[in-house]
Tab-separated table of C-alpha atoms in Angstrom:
chain	number	residue	atom	x	y	z
A	617	UNK	CA	1.266	15.317	-10.154
A	618	UNK	CA	2.052	17.387	-7.006
A	619	UNK	CA	0.723	20.462	-8.790
A	620	UNK	CA	-2.702	18.802	-8.779
A	621	UNK	CA	-2.880	18.594	-4.970
A	622	UNK	CA	-4.906	21.172	-3.097
A	623	UNK	CA	-3.768	19.966	0.336
A	624	UNK	CA	-1.801	17.135	1.925
A	625	UNK	CA	-2.517	15.775	5.410
A	626	UNK	CA	0.014	13.503	7.112
A	627	UNK	CA	-0.973	11.372	10.115
A	628	UNK	CA	1.844	9.508	11.867
A	629	UNK	CA	-0.127	7.850	14.635
A	630	UNK	CA	-2.969	10.154	15.686
A	631	UNK	CA	-5.376	8.681	13.139
A	632	UNK	CA	-8.911	10.057	12.820
A	633	UNK	CA	-11.725	7.509	12.898
A	634	UNK	CA	-11.851	7.533	9.098
A	635	UNK	CA	-8.661	5.462	8.850
A	636	UNK	CA	-8.116	1.926	10.106
A	637	UNK	CA	-8.891	-1.726	9.558
A	638	UNK	CA	-5.468	-2.634	8.135
A	639	UNK	CA	-1.861	-2.212	9.189
A	640	UNK	CA	-0.589	1.313	8.694
A	641	UNK	CA	2.482	3.103	9.892
A	642	UNK	CA	1.287	6.451	8.575
A	643	UNK	CA	-1.417	7.964	6.405
A	644	UNK	CA	-0.738	10.475	3.639
A	645	UNK	CA	-4.105	11.908	2.633
A	646	UNK	CA	-3.789	13.844	-0.624
A	647	UNK	CA	-6.779	16.093	-1.283
A	648	UNK	CA	-6.707	16.475	-5.035
A	649	UNK	CA	-8.128	19.209	-7.212
A	650	UNK	CA	-7.719	20.781	-10.585
A	651	UNK	CA	-9.821	18.349	-12.612
A	652	UNK	CA	-13.164	18.701	-10.849
A	653	UNK	CA	-15.837	21.206	-11.763
A	654	UNK	CA	-15.457	24.496	-13.564
A	655	UNK	CA	-12.142	25.284	-11.876
A	656	UNK	CA	-10.243	22.667	-13.866
A	657	UNK	CA	-6.702	23.130	-15.101
A	658	UNK	CA	-7.700	23.013	-18.748
A	659	UNK	CA	-4.990	21.791	-21.105
A	660	UNK	CA	-1.287	21.581	-20.436
A	661	UNK	CA	1.373	19.342	-19.034
A	662	UNK	CA	5.045	18.614	-18.646
A	663	UNK	CA	7.559	16.143	-20.032
A	664	UNK	CA	10.644	15.421	-17.933
A	665	UNK	CA	13.604	13.397	-19.176
A	666	UNK	CA	16.663	12.488	-17.159
A	667	UNK	CA	19.717	10.272	-17.177
A	668	UNK	CA	22.341	9.361	-14.629
A	669	UNK	CA	25.254	7.108	-13.908
A	670	UNK	CA	24.851	3.363	-13.299
A	671	UNK	CA	22.416	3.134	-16.212
A	672	UNK	CA	19.666	5.262	-14.692
A	673	UNK	CA	17.315	6.818	-17.278
A	674	UNK	CA	14.154	8.559	-16.074
A	675	UNK	CA	11.110	9.714	-18.040
A	676	UNK	CA	7.904	11.344	-16.785
A	677	UNK	CA	4.886	12.751	-18.612
A	678	UNK	CA	1.967	14.628	-17.047
A	679	UNK	CA	-0.804	15.902	-19.308
A	680	UNK	CA	-4.187	17.547	-18.695
A	681	UNK	CA	-6.753	18.111	-21.447
A	682	UNK	CA	-10.475	18.368	-22.034
A	683	UNK	CA	-12.682	16.193	-24.220
A	684	UNK	CA	-16.031	17.872	-24.358
A	685	UNK	CA	-17.210	18.261	-20.760
A	686	UNK	CA	-14.795	15.579	-19.554
A	687	UNK	CA	-11.548	16.643	-17.918
A	688	UNK	CA	-8.720	14.148	-18.304
A	689	UNK	CA	-5.428	13.798	-16.442
A	690	UNK	CA	-2.718	11.395	-17.597
A	691	UNK	CA	0.533	10.607	-15.790
A	692	UNK	CA	3.230	8.215	-17.030
A	693	UNK	CA	6.666	7.534	-15.594
A	694	UNK	CA	9.413	4.969	-15.839
A	695	UNK	CA	12.921	4.589	-14.517
A	696	UNK	CA	15.612	1.940	-14.193
A	697	UNK	CA	19.031	1.433	-12.666
A	698	UNK	CA	21.930	-0.995	-12.876
A	699	UNK	CA	22.272	-0.773	-9.102
A	700	UNK	CA	18.789	-1.227	-7.707
A	701	UNK	CA	18.761	-3.027	-4.356
A	702	UNK	CA	22.514	-2.415	-3.869
A	703	UNK	CA	24.876	-5.342	-3.928
A	704	UNK	CA	26.579	-7.204	-1.062
A	705	UNK	CA	29.885	-6.665	-2.851
A	706	UNK	CA	31.865	-3.630	-3.865
A	707	UNK	CA	31.006	-4.070	-7.541
A	708	UNK	CA	27.304	-4.564	-8.288
A	709	UNK	CA	26.535	-8.023	-9.656
A	710	UNK	CA	23.083	-8.871	-10.997
A	711	UNK	CA	21.526	-5.739	-9.548
A	712	UNK	CA	19.277	-4.161	-12.170
A	713	UNK	CA	15.878	-2.743	-11.278
A	714	UNK	CA	13.092	-0.941	-13.062
A	715	UNK	CA	9.688	0.453	-12.258
A	716	UNK	CA	6.929	2.165	-14.162
A	717	UNK	CA	3.554	3.720	-13.369
A	718	UNK	CA	0.603	4.724	-15.503
A	719	UNK	CA	-2.323	6.739	-14.151
A	720	UNK	CA	-5.461	8.020	-15.861
A	721	UNK	CA	-8.277	10.092	-14.366
A	722	UNK	CA	-11.429	11.082	-16.223
A	723	UNK	CA	-13.761	13.537	-14.461
A	724	UNK	CA	-17.170	14.188	-15.992
A	725	UNK	CA	-19.445	16.888	-14.491
A	726	UNK	CA	-23.037	15.649	-14.438
A	727	UNK	CA	-24.553	19.049	-13.738
A	728	UNK	CA	-23.780	21.883	-11.370
A	729	UNK	CA	-23.442	19.698	-8.266
A	730	UNK	CA	-22.733	16.143	-9.453
A	731	UNK	CA	-19.425	14.674	-10.606
A	732	UNK	CA	-18.596	11.219	-11.959
A	733	UNK	CA	-14.899	10.309	-12.031
A	734	UNK	CA	-12.965	7.202	-13.063
A	735	UNK	CA	-9.436	6.440	-11.875
A	736	UNK	CA	-7.218	3.774	-13.435
A	737	UNK	CA	-3.651	2.937	-12.460
A	738	UNK	CA	-1.089	0.302	-13.349
A	739	UNK	CA	2.252	-0.248	-11.617
A	740	UNK	CA	5.100	-2.646	-12.308
A	741	UNK	CA	8.435	-3.098	-10.580
A	742	UNK	CA	11.218	-5.605	-11.180
A	743	UNK	CA	14.266	-6.246	-8.987
A	744	UNK	CA	17.191	-8.529	-9.663
A	745	UNK	CA	18.465	-10.065	-6.416
A	746	UNK	CA	22.147	-9.066	-6.042
A	747	UNK	CA	24.711	-11.849	-5.785
A	748	UNK	CA	28.264	-12.128	-4.498
A	749	UNK	CA	30.543	-14.614	-6.245
A	750	UNK	CA	33.781	-13.941	-4.344
A	751	UNK	CA	34.213	-14.842	-0.687
A	752	UNK	CA	35.370	-12.205	1.765
A	753	UNK	CA	34.941	-11.896	5.537
A	754	UNK	CA	32.506	-9.041	4.856
A	755	UNK	CA	30.525	-11.117	2.317
A	756	UNK	CA	30.364	-14.743	3.502
A	757	UNK	CA	27.394	-15.559	1.263
A	758	UNK	CA	28.811	-16.911	-2.016
A	759	UNK	CA	26.519	-17.526	-4.982
A	760	UNK	CA	27.164	-19.276	-8.290
A	761	UNK	CA	28.073	-16.848	-11.124
A	762	UNK	CA	25.045	-16.166	-13.292
A	763	UNK	CA	22.462	-16.880	-10.585
A	764	UNK	CA	19.284	-15.178	-11.788
A	765	UNK	CA	16.833	-14.517	-8.932
A	766	UNK	CA	14.251	-11.844	-9.771
A	767	UNK	CA	11.240	-10.411	-7.953
A	768	UNK	CA	8.405	-8.893	-9.981
A	769	UNK	CA	5.606	-6.807	-8.477
A	770	UNK	CA	2.344	-5.891	-10.202
A	771	UNK	CA	-0.477	-3.646	-9.013
A	772	UNK	CA	-3.602	-2.579	-10.900
A	773	UNK	CA	-6.384	-0.406	-9.530
A	774	UNK	CA	-9.683	0.931	-10.851
A	775	UNK	CA	-12.390	2.995	-9.198
A	776	UNK	CA	-15.526	4.895	-10.144
A	777	UNK	CA	-16.611	7.702	-7.816
A	778	UNK	CA	-19.842	9.660	-7.743
A	779	UNK	CA	-19.928	12.904	-5.737
A	780	UNK	CA	-23.034	14.983	-5.038
A	781	UNK	CA	-22.343	18.404	-3.528
A	782	UNK	CA	-24.944	20.152	-1.400
A	783	UNK	CA	-26.697	23.230	-2.724
A	784	UNK	CA	-24.892	25.538	-0.267
A	785	UNK	CA	-21.503	23.934	-1.038
A	786	UNK	CA	-20.901	22.942	2.583
A	787	UNK	CA	-21.292	19.190	2.228
A	788	UNK	CA	-21.212	16.229	-0.094
A	789	UNK	CA	-22.178	12.575	-0.499
A	790	UNK	CA	-19.642	10.271	-2.172
A	791	UNK	CA	-19.869	6.631	-3.284
A	792	UNK	CA	-16.782	4.845	-4.652
A	793	UNK	CA	-16.804	1.212	-5.869
A	794	UNK	CA	-13.268	-0.019	-6.572
A	795	UNK	CA	-11.215	-3.050	-7.596
A	796	UNK	CA	-7.558	-3.956	-7.207
A	797	UNK	CA	-5.311	-6.759	-8.456
A	798	UNK	CA	-1.930	-7.325	-6.836
A	799	UNK	CA	0.750	-9.894	-7.599
A	800	UNK	CA	4.227	-10.514	-6.166
A	801	UNK	CA	6.263	-13.203	-7.945
A	802	UNK	CA	9.663	-14.304	-6.699
A	803	UNK	CA	11.354	-16.240	-9.518
A	804	UNK	CA	14.241	-18.112	-7.963
A	805	UNK	CA	16.970	-19.738	-10.021
A	806	UNK	CA	16.562	-23.065	-8.203
A	807	UNK	CA	19.385	-24.930	-9.947
A	808	UNK	CA	21.888	-22.236	-8.955
A	809	UNK	CA	20.382	-21.335	-5.568
A	810	UNK	CA	21.087	-24.758	-4.063
A	811	UNK	CA	24.762	-24.441	-5.109
A	812	UNK	CA	25.225	-21.267	-3.048
A	813	UNK	CA	27.027	-21.456	0.286
A	814	UNK	CA	27.578	-19.486	3.447
A	815	UNK	CA	31.212	-19.670	4.555
A	816	UNK	CA	31.188	-20.180	8.324
A	817	UNK	CA	33.852	-18.698	10.646
A	818	UNK	CA	35.547	-22.105	10.896
A	819	UNK	CA	35.780	-22.385	7.107
A	820	UNK	CA	33.004	-24.954	6.713
A	821	UNK	CA	30.192	-24.416	4.207
A	822	UNK	CA	26.442	-24.297	4.796
A	823	UNK	CA	24.522	-25.069	1.624
A	824	UNK	CA	21.577	-22.794	0.784
A	825	UNK	CA	18.004	-23.359	-0.378
A	826	UNK	CA	16.075	-22.206	-3.426
A	827	UNK	CA	12.670	-20.516	-3.475
A	828	UNK	CA	9.949	-19.747	-5.982
A	829	UNK	CA	6.831	-17.969	-4.782
A	830	UNK	CA	3.819	-16.410	-6.465
A	831	UNK	CA	1.084	-14.590	-4.541
A	832	UNK	CA	-1.956	-13.016	-6.193
A	833	UNK	CA	-4.657	-11.102	-4.329
A	834	UNK	CA	-7.813	-9.712	-5.914
A	835	UNK	CA	-9.794	-7.047	-4.043
A	836	UNK	CA	-13.249	-5.569	-4.541
A	837	UNK	CA	-14.623	-2.860	-2.298
A	838	UNK	CA	-16.999	0.024	-1.747
A	839	UNK	CA	-16.446	3.300	0.098
A	840	UNK	CA	-19.334	5.612	0.966
A	841	UNK	CA	-19.169	8.835	2.964
A	842	UNK	CA	-21.249	11.841	3.934
A	843	UNK	CA	-19.536	15.110	4.892
A	844	UNK	CA	-20.995	18.320	6.323
A	845	UNK	CA	-19.199	21.447	7.537
A	846	UNK	CA	-20.567	24.405	9.509
A	847	UNK	CA	-19.038	27.357	11.352
A	848	UNK	CA	-17.701	25.220	14.208
A	849	UNK	CA	-18.129	21.587	13.108
A	850	UNK	CA	-16.876	19.278	10.341
A	851	UNK	CA	-18.810	16.005	10.502
A	852	UNK	CA	-18.043	12.920	8.445
A	853	UNK	CA	-19.786	9.540	8.445
A	854	UNK	CA	-18.540	6.659	6.332
A	855	UNK	CA	-18.610	2.979	5.482
A	856	UNK	CA	-15.803	0.864	3.954
A	857	UNK	CA	-16.319	-2.744	2.844
A	858	UNK	CA	-13.970	-4.995	0.908
A	859	UNK	CA	-13.455	-8.626	-0.032
A	860	UNK	CA	-10.099	-10.165	-0.906
A	861	UNK	CA	-9.232	-13.456	-2.592
A	862	UNK	CA	-5.756	-14.948	-2.197
A	863	UNK	CA	-3.949	-17.537	-4.282
A	864	UNK	CA	-0.455	-18.350	-3.084
A	865	UNK	CA	1.979	-20.962	-4.379
A	866	UNK	CA	5.456	-21.610	-3.037
A	867	UNK	CA	8.160	-24.124	-3.868
A	868	UNK	CA	11.222	-24.582	-1.681
A	869	UNK	CA	14.130	-26.704	-2.916
A	870	UNK	CA	16.677	-28.197	-0.566
A	871	UNK	CA	19.552	-30.159	-2.076
A	872	UNK	CA	19.096	-33.886	-1.509
A	873	UNK	CA	15.424	-33.557	-0.452
A	874	UNK	CA	12.123	-33.621	-2.340
A	875	UNK	CA	10.740	-30.220	-3.277
A	876	UNK	CA	8.398	-28.747	-0.685
A	877	UNK	CA	5.285	-27.359	-2.394
A	878	UNK	CA	2.871	-25.197	-0.439
A	879	UNK	CA	-0.272	-23.951	-2.199
A	880	UNK	CA	-2.760	-21.859	-0.213
A	881	UNK	CA	-6.012	-20.159	-1.167
A	882	UNK	CA	-8.356	-18.145	0.987
A	883	UNK	CA	-10.957	-15.407	1.153
A	884	UNK	CA	-11.245	-12.524	3.560
A	885	UNK	CA	-13.446	-9.528	4.249
A	886	UNK	CA	-13.027	-6.207	6.031
A	887	UNK	CA	-15.853	-3.944	7.132
A	888	UNK	CA	-15.341	-0.558	8.720
A	889	UNK	CA	-17.857	2.082	9.792
A	890	UNK	CA	-17.004	5.420	11.380
A	891	UNK	CA	-18.309	8.762	12.536
A	892	UNK	CA	-16.041	11.684	13.335
A	893	UNK	CA	-16.466	15.374	14.121
A	894	UNK	CA	-13.938	18.190	14.286
A	895	UNK	CA	-15.193	20.880	16.658
A	896	UNK	CA	-13.487	24.291	16.615
A	897	UNK	CA	-15.151	26.393	19.351
A	898	UNK	CA	-12.622	29.163	18.688
A	899	UNK	CA	-9.702	29.758	16.298
A	900	UNK	CA	-7.176	28.428	18.851
A	901	UNK	CA	-8.854	25.164	19.893
A	902	UNK	CA	-9.750	22.113	17.789
A	903	UNK	CA	-11.260	18.944	19.257
A	904	UNK	CA	-11.659	15.872	17.050
A	905	UNK	CA	-13.741	12.998	18.382
A	906	UNK	CA	-14.657	9.827	16.539
A	907	UNK	CA	-15.813	6.250	16.847
A	908	UNK	CA	-14.856	3.424	14.467
A	909	UNK	CA	-16.024	-0.189	14.223
A	910	UNK	CA	-13.982	-2.820	12.361
A	911	UNK	CA	-14.814	-6.442	11.582
A	912	UNK	CA	-12.648	-8.822	9.566
A	913	UNK	CA	-12.700	-12.436	8.400
A	914	UNK	CA	-10.073	-14.573	6.702
A	915	UNK	CA	-7.819	-17.241	8.178
A	916	UNK	CA	-9.055	-15.795	11.471
A	917	UNK	CA	-11.843	-13.381	12.388
A	918	UNK	CA	-12.103	-10.455	14.777
A	919	UNK	CA	-13.774	-7.151	15.505
A	920	UNK	CA	-13.282	-4.058	17.635
A	921	UNK	CA	-14.976	-0.775	18.575
A	922	UNK	CA	-12.362	1.999	18.583
A	923	UNK	CA	-13.009	5.418	20.184
A	924	UNK	CA	-10.564	8.228	19.307
A	925	UNK	CA	-10.091	11.719	20.742
A	926	UNK	CA	-7.653	14.454	19.704
A	927	UNK	CA	-7.175	17.953	21.174
A	928	UNK	CA	-5.011	20.709	19.691
A	929	UNK	CA	-4.883	23.876	21.782
A	930	UNK	CA	-2.792	26.932	20.870
A	931	UNK	CA	-1.846	27.875	24.419
A	932	UNK	CA	0.518	30.645	23.252
A	933	UNK	CA	1.763	32.271	20.090
A	934	UNK	CA	3.364	29.477	18.039
A	935	UNK	CA	2.890	26.949	20.859
A	936	UNK	CA	0.334	24.146	20.420
A	937	UNK	CA	-0.534	21.565	23.075
A	938	UNK	CA	-1.433	18.267	21.419
A	939	UNK	CA	-3.155	15.298	23.066
A	940	UNK	CA	-4.532	12.118	21.527
A	941	UNK	CA	-5.854	8.765	22.691
A	942	UNK	CA	-7.319	6.104	20.455
A	943	UNK	CA	-7.800	2.409	19.869
A	944	UNK	CA	-6.454	0.819	16.674
A	945	UNK	CA	-7.356	-2.469	14.967
A	946	UNK	CA	-5.516	-4.172	12.106
A	947	UNK	CA	-6.825	-7.311	10.445
A	948	UNK	CA	-4.185	-9.945	9.625
A	949	UNK	CA	-3.308	-10.020	5.959
A	950	UNK	CA	-4.244	-13.053	3.888
A	951	UNK	CA	-0.648	-13.073	2.672
A	952	UNK	CA	0.525	-14.149	6.161
A	953	UNK	CA	0.710	-17.784	5.073
A	954	UNK	CA	4.419	-18.405	4.541
A	955	UNK	CA	5.848	-21.636	5.979
A	956	UNK	CA	9.546	-21.240	5.162
A	957	UNK	CA	10.628	-21.679	8.790
A	958	UNK	CA	9.123	-25.170	8.980
A	959	UNK	CA	10.865	-26.440	5.871
A	960	UNK	CA	14.245	-25.024	6.849
A	961	UNK	CA	13.940	-26.733	10.259
A	962	UNK	CA	13.945	-23.553	12.328
A	963	UNK	CA	10.472	-24.207	13.714
A	964	UNK	CA	9.938	-25.947	17.042
A	965	UNK	CA	7.403	-28.297	15.456
A	966	UNK	CA	7.018	-29.829	12.029
A	967	UNK	CA	3.251	-29.266	12.062
A	968	UNK	CA	2.740	-25.734	13.436
A	969	UNK	CA	-0.709	-24.203	13.732
A	970	UNK	CA	-1.078	-21.020	11.703
A	971	UNK	CA	-3.413	-18.773	13.649
A	972	UNK	CA	-2.573	-15.097	13.016
A	973	UNK	CA	-4.457	-12.709	15.272
A	974	UNK	CA	-5.738	-9.184	14.623
A	975	UNK	CA	-3.444	-6.477	15.949
A	976	UNK	CA	-4.983	-4.348	18.703
A	977	UNK	CA	-3.295	-1.232	20.054
A	978	UNK	CA	-3.973	1.731	22.272
A	979	UNK	CA	-2.084	4.796	21.118
């Protein structure tokens, strides 16, 4: 619930040392509040119902309440549409989508300066893959009527966080073990997929392939951090560790050929450690310096030490000079195992070597 956010920080490239280890285009860091400590929201909530054209109902429920000393926040939402991914034809065909989210947070004060909190979330999304059954120069891909390709996405997350606040209120220690389960299943209608065609400019037809794919990744991790603020410094030291387990199965069907089955399993780890300090010698100047170390294993391994420095100087009223330089490291995802190009004969070799490398950047 946006009303539960105390502050929102958005980083679009100038990442502090706290963030890294995986691919990221941006970081939205929501600093929540309203359920912790004596300043909780108490009881209350909101129910929002909506409806729109193209079969688009929308329902959202946010509720806060207390159960003894425990403060509980619940958020539920669901929506659907008859035109989800948008169709390659003027009239939407086979284009329904739906998604739903459930979130529960239980915060239990363990005394004046200790807080134990549990977070649970479940997300589901389903997308029908739009089809076009009538040829036109703008839509040369022609599918069989009734083709039923659907992608389903599942995500479940659970964490338990313990926070100890210093006696003067200027620092804390936090430990967060967490788990996540993620699944993406592409259910192709193989019998119909191989009957689809692309109409070429010369009028000839190129027959298409069918695909079924199911990827499941299970994560377990631990985050630990120590934070301390003073008149001119905000120091944070942290450690992030995680292990991931991948199970991927894919089946590609090409008319007139045996099915190509590709099953892959693997394990990977990511370890990140960082120290960062924000120094504000005066109200107009802020200097953030940090150092991060990342190490990853999986289908390939790598590591990197990444220094980062950011300066924001208010050189005039309403005018801020910003400078940043930093190294970034992103471990390759275990999901980078797809071999579709080989089967569809667009690869230069029938037996390619899969050797994804960590991404390394200077920004």
